[in-house]
Amino acid sequence: MKKLMFIAVFLFSSIGLMAQEADFGIKGGFNYGATGDLKMENASNDLGNIIEGKEKSGYHIGLFSRFEIVGIFLQPELMYTRLNTEYETFNYKIDKIDAPILLGVNVFGPLNIKAGPSFQYILNNELEDTQLKIGDVEKDITVGYQLGAGLNLGRLGFDVRYEGAFTDNTAFSEEASDNFSIDSRPSQWILSLSYAF
């Protein structure tokens, strides 16, 4: 782990030295989306009962850096994200740390497009408005993706992105008698406002 952190610091320091322009700042905003399906197992029906999650709003806040060389930039971020989903009679809440590493290009004036992997660490997942209990997700760390467009006006930046996931990450009921599972993968739109120091 220490070697990995050293390599990451060395990489970003090297990029920062080579970059024609480097920015650091804060960002935050709203996200709107949902996790995957809720599957309620039913002894009388092997297929069970599958309920699609309904989108709800959430939020995110964190830090970003941006290293630009000849109109192409690398933008690593570290974000705290709250994602909410509604499943008919209760809500599912996930708190996670997102670390997207986006590669972008300035396409026209202040407009840019960007895409890249997003590393996610689940801090907490819980159900609200129900007596059902949910256990931990299968994997604490997963990899997804983000893609979108941005607009930079001086120190202010505006972003619209879509976030999805590459692999399954299921959370199961804490009590065996409840017998349900939730696909915790995010599928959401992200709207952000940033300020570069």
PDB file of C-alpha atoms in Angstrom:
ATOM      1  CA  MET A   1       0.000   0.000   0.000  1.00  0.00           C
ATOM      2  CA  LYS A   2       2.835   2.398   0.849  1.00  0.00           C
ATOM      3  CA  LYS A   3       4.496   1.652  -2.504  1.00  0.00           C
ATOM      4  CA  LEU A   4       1.233   2.345  -4.309  1.00  0.00           C
ATOM      5  CA  MET A   5       0.809   5.693  -2.523  1.00  0.00           C
ATOM      6  CA  PHE A   6       4.423   6.629  -3.316  1.00  0.00           C
ATOM      7  CA  ILE A   7       3.928   5.811  -7.014  1.00  0.00           C
ATOM      8  CA  ALA A   8       0.685   7.861  -7.105  1.00  0.00           C
ATOM      9  CA  VAL A   9       2.371  10.884  -5.464  1.00  0.00           C
ATOM     10  CA  PHE A  10       5.377  10.580  -7.796  1.00  0.00           C
ATOM     11  CA  LEU A  11       3.132  10.298 -10.866  1.00  0.00           C
ATOM     12  CA  PHE A  12       1.019  13.342  -9.994  1.00  0.00           C
ATOM     13  CA  SER A  13       4.102  15.366  -9.031  1.00  0.00           C
ATOM     14  CA  SER A  14       5.754  14.520 -12.361  1.00  0.00           C
ATOM     15  CA  ILE A  15       2.622  15.441 -14.295  1.00  0.00           C
ATOM     16  CA  GLY A  16       2.368  18.681 -12.328  1.00  0.00           C
ATOM     17  CA  LEU A  17       5.940  19.640 -13.230  1.00  0.00           C
ATOM     18  CA  MET A  18       5.419  18.862 -16.938  1.00  0.00           C
ATOM     19  CA  ALA A  19       2.030  20.538 -17.138  1.00  0.00           C
ATOM     20  CA  GLN A  20       1.743  23.940 -18.767  1.00  0.00           C
ATOM     21  CA  GLU A  21      -1.107  24.703 -16.392  1.00  0.00           C
ATOM     22  CA  ALA A  22      -2.071  23.138 -13.052  1.00  0.00           C
ATOM     23  CA  ASP A  23      -5.206  23.917 -11.040  1.00  0.00           C
ATOM     24  CA  PHE A  24      -6.387  22.743  -7.628  1.00  0.00           C
ATOM     25  CA  GLY A  25      -9.757  23.425  -6.109  1.00  0.00           C
ATOM     26  CA  ILE A  26     -13.008  22.367  -4.505  1.00  0.00           C
ATOM     27  CA  LYS A  27     -16.203  21.137  -6.095  1.00  0.00           C
ATOM     28  CA  GLY A  28     -19.650  19.937  -5.173  1.00  0.00           C
ATOM     29  CA  GLY A  29     -23.139  19.529  -6.492  1.00  0.00           C
ATOM     30  CA  PHE A  30     -26.083  17.227  -6.991  1.00  0.00           C
ATOM     31  CA  ASN A  31     -26.467  13.774  -8.446  1.00  0.00           C
ATOM     32  CA  TYR A  32     -29.637  12.064  -9.651  1.00  0.00           C
ATOM     33  CA  GLY A  33     -29.849   8.337 -10.171  1.00  0.00           C
ATOM     34  CA  ALA A  34     -30.326   4.938  -8.621  1.00  0.00           C
ATOM     35  CA  THR A  35     -28.699   1.658  -7.789  1.00  0.00           C
ATOM     36  CA  GLY A  36     -29.737  -1.598  -9.490  1.00  0.00           C
ATOM     37  CA  ASP A  37     -32.601  -4.005  -8.877  1.00  0.00           C
ATOM     38  CA  LEU A  38     -33.943  -5.275  -5.577  1.00  0.00           C
ATOM     39  CA  LYS A  39     -34.543  -9.017  -5.678  1.00  0.00           C
ATOM     40  CA  MET A  40     -36.938 -10.448  -3.113  1.00  0.00           C
ATOM     41  CA  GLU A  41     -36.599 -14.239  -3.023  1.00  0.00           C
ATOM     42  CA  ASN A  42     -39.874 -16.142  -2.803  1.00  0.00           C
ATOM     43  CA  ALA A  43     -40.093 -19.814  -1.914  1.00  0.00           C
ATOM     44  CA  SER A  44     -43.135 -20.260  -4.137  1.00  0.00           C
ATOM     45  CA  ASN A  45     -41.465 -18.661  -7.140  1.00  0.00           C
ATOM     46  CA  ASP A  46     -37.884 -19.552  -8.068  1.00  0.00           C
ATOM     47  CA  LEU A  47     -37.631 -16.361 -10.129  1.00  0.00           C
ATOM     48  CA  GLY A  48     -38.378 -14.278  -7.074  1.00  0.00           C
ATOM     49  CA  ASN A  49     -39.734 -10.754  -7.236  1.00  0.00           C
ATOM     50  CA  ILE A  50     -37.530  -8.155  -8.962  1.00  0.00           C
ATOM     51  CA  ILE A  51     -38.176  -4.488  -8.201  1.00  0.00           C
ATOM     52  CA  GLU A  52     -36.454  -1.725 -10.162  1.00  0.00           C
ATOM     53  CA  GLY A  53     -35.044   1.132  -8.112  1.00  0.00           C
ATOM     54  CA  LYS A  54     -36.445   4.623  -8.669  1.00  0.00           C
ATOM     55  CA  GLU A  55     -34.072   7.555  -9.097  1.00  0.00           C
ATOM     56  CA  LYS A  56     -33.660  10.064  -6.306  1.00  0.00           C
ATOM     57  CA  SER A  57     -31.398  13.045  -5.765  1.00  0.00           C
ATOM     58  CA  GLY A  58     -28.162  12.975  -3.766  1.00  0.00           C
ATOM     59  CA  TYR A  59     -25.085  15.142  -3.419  1.00  0.00           C
ATOM     60  CA  HIS A  60     -21.288  15.145  -3.608  1.00  0.00           C
ATOM     61  CA  ILE A  61     -18.459  17.350  -2.344  1.00  0.00           C
ATOM     62  CA  GLY A  62     -14.686  17.152  -2.561  1.00  0.00           C
ATOM     63  CA  LEU A  63     -11.395  18.213  -4.128  1.00  0.00           C
ATOM     64  CA  PHE A  64      -9.975  18.158  -7.648  1.00  0.00           C
ATOM     65  CA  SER A  65      -6.739  18.879  -9.471  1.00  0.00           C
ATOM     66  CA  ARG A  66      -6.202  19.459 -13.164  1.00  0.00           C
ATOM     67  CA  PHE A  67      -2.962  19.226 -15.144  1.00  0.00           C
ATOM     68  CA  GLU A  68      -3.062  20.536 -18.707  1.00  0.00           C
ATOM     69  CA  ILE A  69      -0.592  20.060 -21.550  1.00  0.00           C
ATOM     70  CA  VAL A  70      -1.396  21.457 -25.030  1.00  0.00           C
ATOM     71  CA  GLY A  71      -5.186  21.387 -24.625  1.00  0.00           C
ATOM     72  CA  ILE A  72      -5.260  17.871 -23.145  1.00  0.00           C
ATOM     73  CA  PHE A  73      -5.705  17.500 -19.390  1.00  0.00           C
ATOM     74  CA  LEU A  74      -5.715  14.930 -16.606  1.00  0.00           C
ATOM     75  CA  GLN A  75      -8.223  15.587 -13.814  1.00  0.00           C
ATOM     76  CA  PRO A  76      -8.026  13.400 -10.675  1.00  0.00           C
ATOM     77  CA  GLU A  77     -10.654  14.007  -7.983  1.00  0.00           C
ATOM     78  CA  LEU A  78     -11.490  12.842  -4.473  1.00  0.00           C
ATOM     79  CA  MET A  79     -15.211  13.091  -3.671  1.00  0.00           C
ATOM     80  CA  TYR A  80     -17.628  12.167  -0.894  1.00  0.00           C
ATOM     81  CA  THR A  81     -20.906  11.039  -2.507  1.00  0.00           C
ATOM     82  CA  ARG A  82     -24.392  10.261  -1.156  1.00  0.00           C
ATOM     83  CA  LEU A  83     -26.545   8.142  -3.505  1.00  0.00           C
ATOM     84  CA  ASN A  84     -30.240   7.491  -2.754  1.00  0.00           C
ATOM     85  CA  THR A  85     -32.655   4.997  -4.329  1.00  0.00           C
ATOM     86  CA  GLU A  86     -36.355   4.339  -3.687  1.00  0.00           C
ATOM     87  CA  TYR A  87     -37.728   0.780  -3.658  1.00  0.00           C
ATOM     88  CA  GLU A  88     -41.537   1.040  -3.289  1.00  0.00           C
ATOM     89  CA  THR A  89     -41.773   0.921   0.534  1.00  0.00           C
ATOM     90  CA  PHE A  90     -38.269   1.975   1.625  1.00  0.00           C
ATOM     91  CA  ASN A  91     -35.163   3.906   0.586  1.00  0.00           C
ATOM     92  CA  TYR A  92     -31.620   2.623   0.059  1.00  0.00           C
ATOM     93  CA  LYS A  93     -28.767   4.976   0.960  1.00  0.00           C
ATOM     94  CA  ILE A  94     -25.093   4.604  -0.017  1.00  0.00           C
ATOM     95  CA  ASP A  95     -22.227   6.794   1.196  1.00  0.00           C
ATOM     96  CA  LYS A  96     -18.998   6.365  -0.762  1.00  0.00           C
ATOM     97  CA  ILE A  97     -15.656   7.902  -1.623  1.00  0.00           C
ATOM     98  CA  ASP A  98     -15.231   8.392  -5.385  1.00  0.00           C
ATOM     99  CA  ALA A  99     -11.811   8.857  -6.990  1.00  0.00           C
ATOM    100  CA  PRO A 100     -12.335   9.476 -10.722  1.00  0.00           C
ATOM    101  CA  ILE A 101      -9.260   9.980 -12.919  1.00  0.00           C
ATOM    102  CA  LEU A 102     -10.487  11.700 -16.068  1.00  0.00           C
ATOM    103  CA  LEU A 103      -8.707  12.424 -19.324  1.00  0.00           C
ATOM    104  CA  GLY A 104     -10.125  15.397 -21.186  1.00  0.00           C
ATOM    105  CA  VAL A 105      -9.653  17.687 -24.116  1.00  0.00           C
ATOM    106  CA  ASN A 106     -10.608  21.320 -24.709  1.00  0.00           C
ATOM    107  CA  VAL A 107     -12.832  21.211 -27.790  1.00  0.00           C
ATOM    108  CA  PHE A 108     -14.035  24.777 -28.300  1.00  0.00           C
ATOM    109  CA  GLY A 109     -13.219  27.835 -26.196  1.00  0.00           C
ATOM    110  CA  PRO A 110     -14.153  27.087 -22.565  1.00  0.00           C
ATOM    111  CA  LEU A 111     -15.942  23.806 -23.492  1.00  0.00           C
ATOM    112  CA  ASN A 112     -14.310  20.449 -22.762  1.00  0.00           C
ATOM    113  CA  ILE A 113     -15.167  16.768 -22.792  1.00  0.00           C
ATOM    114  CA  LYS A 114     -13.758  14.164 -20.411  1.00  0.00           C
ATOM    115  CA  ALA A 115     -13.978  10.487 -19.515  1.00  0.00           C
ATOM    116  CA  GLY A 116     -12.195   7.921 -17.392  1.00  0.00           C
ATOM    117  CA  PRO A 117     -12.360   5.317 -14.641  1.00  0.00           C
ATOM    118  CA  SER A 118     -13.867   6.056 -11.245  1.00  0.00           C
ATOM    119  CA  PHE A 119     -12.633   4.108  -8.228  1.00  0.00           C
ATOM    120  CA  GLN A 120     -15.294   3.767  -5.529  1.00  0.00           C
ATOM    121  CA  TYR A 121     -14.996   2.843  -1.866  1.00  0.00           C
ATOM    122  CA  ILE A 122     -18.290   2.111  -0.088  1.00  0.00           C
ATOM    123  CA  LEU A 123     -18.324   3.680   3.383  1.00  0.00           C
ATOM    124  CA  ASN A 124     -21.889   2.803   4.348  1.00  0.00           C
ATOM    125  CA  ASN A 125     -25.034   1.279   2.880  1.00  0.00           C
ATOM    126  CA  GLU A 126     -28.307   1.136   4.770  1.00  0.00           C
ATOM    127  CA  LEU A 127     -32.071   0.953   4.392  1.00  0.00           C
ATOM    128  CA  GLU A 128     -34.407   3.689   5.613  1.00  0.00           C
ATOM    129  CA  ASP A 129     -38.131   3.572   6.532  1.00  0.00           C
ATOM    130  CA  THR A 130     -38.161  -0.209   7.032  1.00  0.00           C
ATOM    131  CA  GLN A 131     -37.363  -2.856   9.650  1.00  0.00           C
ATOM    132  CA  LEU A 132     -35.378  -4.855   7.074  1.00  0.00           C
ATOM    133  CA  LYS A 133     -31.618  -4.899   7.653  1.00  0.00           C
ATOM    134  CA  ILE A 134     -28.971  -5.051   4.944  1.00  0.00           C
ATOM    135  CA  GLY A 135     -25.428  -6.412   5.220  1.00  0.00           C
ATOM    136  CA  ASP A 136     -22.246  -5.038   3.721  1.00  0.00           C
ATOM    137  CA  VAL A 137     -21.694  -4.989  -0.042  1.00  0.00           C
ATOM    138  CA  GLU A 138     -19.634  -7.840  -1.533  1.00  0.00           C
ATOM    139  CA  LYS A 139     -16.747  -5.547  -2.522  1.00  0.00           C
ATOM    140  CA  ASP A 140     -15.732  -2.413  -0.641  1.00  0.00           C
ATOM    141  CA  ILE A 141     -13.775  -1.129  -3.665  1.00  0.00           C
ATOM    142  CA  THR A 142     -15.100  -1.246  -7.238  1.00  0.00           C
ATOM    143  CA  VAL A 143     -14.281   0.438 -10.546  1.00  0.00           C
ATOM    144  CA  GLY A 144     -16.814   2.283 -12.666  1.00  0.00           C
ATOM    145  CA  TYR A 145     -16.628   5.024 -15.257  1.00  0.00           C
ATOM    146  CA  GLN A 146     -17.603   8.662 -15.751  1.00  0.00           C
ATOM    147  CA  LEU A 147     -18.023  10.619 -18.964  1.00  0.00           C
ATOM    148  CA  GLY A 148     -19.323  14.070 -19.686  1.00  0.00           C
ATOM    149  CA  ALA A 149     -18.709  17.676 -20.625  1.00  0.00           C
ATOM    150  CA  GLY A 150     -17.597  20.776 -18.794  1.00  0.00           C
ATOM    151  CA  LEU A 151     -17.450  24.533 -19.112  1.00  0.00           C
ATOM    152  CA  ASN A 152     -14.649  26.595 -17.530  1.00  0.00           C
ATOM    153  CA  LEU A 153     -15.253  30.311 -16.982  1.00  0.00           C
ATOM    154  CA  GLY A 154     -12.194  31.703 -15.239  1.00  0.00           C
ATOM    155  CA  ARG A 155     -11.923  30.058 -11.833  1.00  0.00           C
ATOM    156  CA  LEU A 156     -15.464  28.648 -12.024  1.00  0.00           C
ATOM    157  CA  GLY A 157     -16.248  25.343 -13.682  1.00  0.00           C
ATOM    158  CA  PHE A 158     -19.508  23.545 -14.521  1.00  0.00           C
ATOM    159  CA  ASP A 159     -19.712  19.805 -15.221  1.00  0.00           C
ATOM    160  CA  VAL A 160     -22.390  17.395 -16.404  1.00  0.00           C
ATOM    161  CA  ARG A 161     -21.460  13.705 -16.280  1.00  0.00           C
ATOM    162  CA  TYR A 162     -22.905  10.227 -16.372  1.00  0.00           C
ATOM    163  CA  GLU A 163     -21.575   7.551 -14.011  1.00  0.00           C
ATOM    164  CA  GLY A 164     -21.957   3.806 -14.451  1.00  0.00           C
ATOM    165  CA  ALA A 165     -20.341   0.606 -13.170  1.00  0.00           C
ATOM    166  CA  PHE A 166     -18.368  -2.198 -14.812  1.00  0.00           C
ATOM    167  CA  THR A 167     -18.977  -5.056 -12.364  1.00  0.00           C
ATOM    168  CA  ASP A 168     -21.673  -6.403 -10.029  1.00  0.00           C
ATOM    169  CA  ASN A 169     -21.550  -5.462  -6.354  1.00  0.00           C
ATOM    170  CA  THR A 170     -24.450  -6.989  -4.441  1.00  0.00           C
ATOM    171  CA  ALA A 171     -25.565  -6.364  -0.867  1.00  0.00           C
ATOM    172  CA  PHE A 172     -27.579  -9.145   0.801  1.00  0.00           C
ATOM    173  CA  SER A 173     -30.089  -9.107   3.655  1.00  0.00           C
ATOM    174  CA  GLU A 174     -28.529  -9.224   7.094  1.00  0.00           C
ATOM    175  CA  GLU A 175     -31.165 -11.680   8.327  1.00  0.00           C
ATOM    176  CA  ALA A 176     -31.417 -14.959   6.385  1.00  0.00           C
ATOM    177  CA  SER A 177     -35.194 -14.982   6.906  1.00  0.00           C
ATOM    178  CA  ASP A 178     -35.600 -11.703   4.950  1.00  0.00           C
ATOM    179  CA  ASN A 179     -33.893 -13.257   1.897  1.00  0.00           C
ATOM    180  CA  PHE A 180     -33.361 -10.284  -0.421  1.00  0.00           C
ATOM    181  CA  SER A 181     -30.480  -8.657  -2.287  1.00  0.00           C
ATOM    182  CA  ILE A 182     -29.798  -5.258  -3.858  1.00  0.00           C
ATOM    183  CA  ASP A 183     -27.536  -4.528  -6.804  1.00  0.00           C
ATOM    184  CA  SER A 184     -25.567  -1.594  -5.358  1.00  0.00           C
ATOM    185  CA  ARG A 185     -24.014  -0.446  -8.648  1.00  0.00           C
ATOM    186  CA  PRO A 186     -24.608   3.268  -9.295  1.00  0.00           C
ATOM    187  CA  SER A 187     -26.220   4.638 -12.421  1.00  0.00           C
ATOM    188  CA  GLN A 188     -26.498   8.400 -12.093  1.00  0.00           C
ATOM    189  CA  TRP A 189     -26.196  11.858 -13.601  1.00  0.00           C
ATOM    190  CA  ILE A 190     -23.824  14.261 -11.859  1.00  0.00           C
ATOM    191  CA  LEU A 191     -24.073  18.067 -11.950  1.00  0.00           C
ATOM    192  CA  SER A 192     -21.120  19.913 -10.366  1.00  0.00           C
ATOM    193  CA  LEU A 193     -19.870  23.425  -9.670  1.00  0.00           C
ATOM    194  CA  SER A 194     -16.127  23.829  -9.054  1.00  0.00           C
ATOM    195  CA  TYR A 195     -13.816  26.632  -7.977  1.00  0.00           C
ATOM    196  CA  ALA A 196     -10.070  26.636  -8.721  1.00  0.00           C
ATOM    197  CA  PHE A 197      -7.748  28.414  -6.260  1.00  0.00           C
TER     198      PHE A 197
END
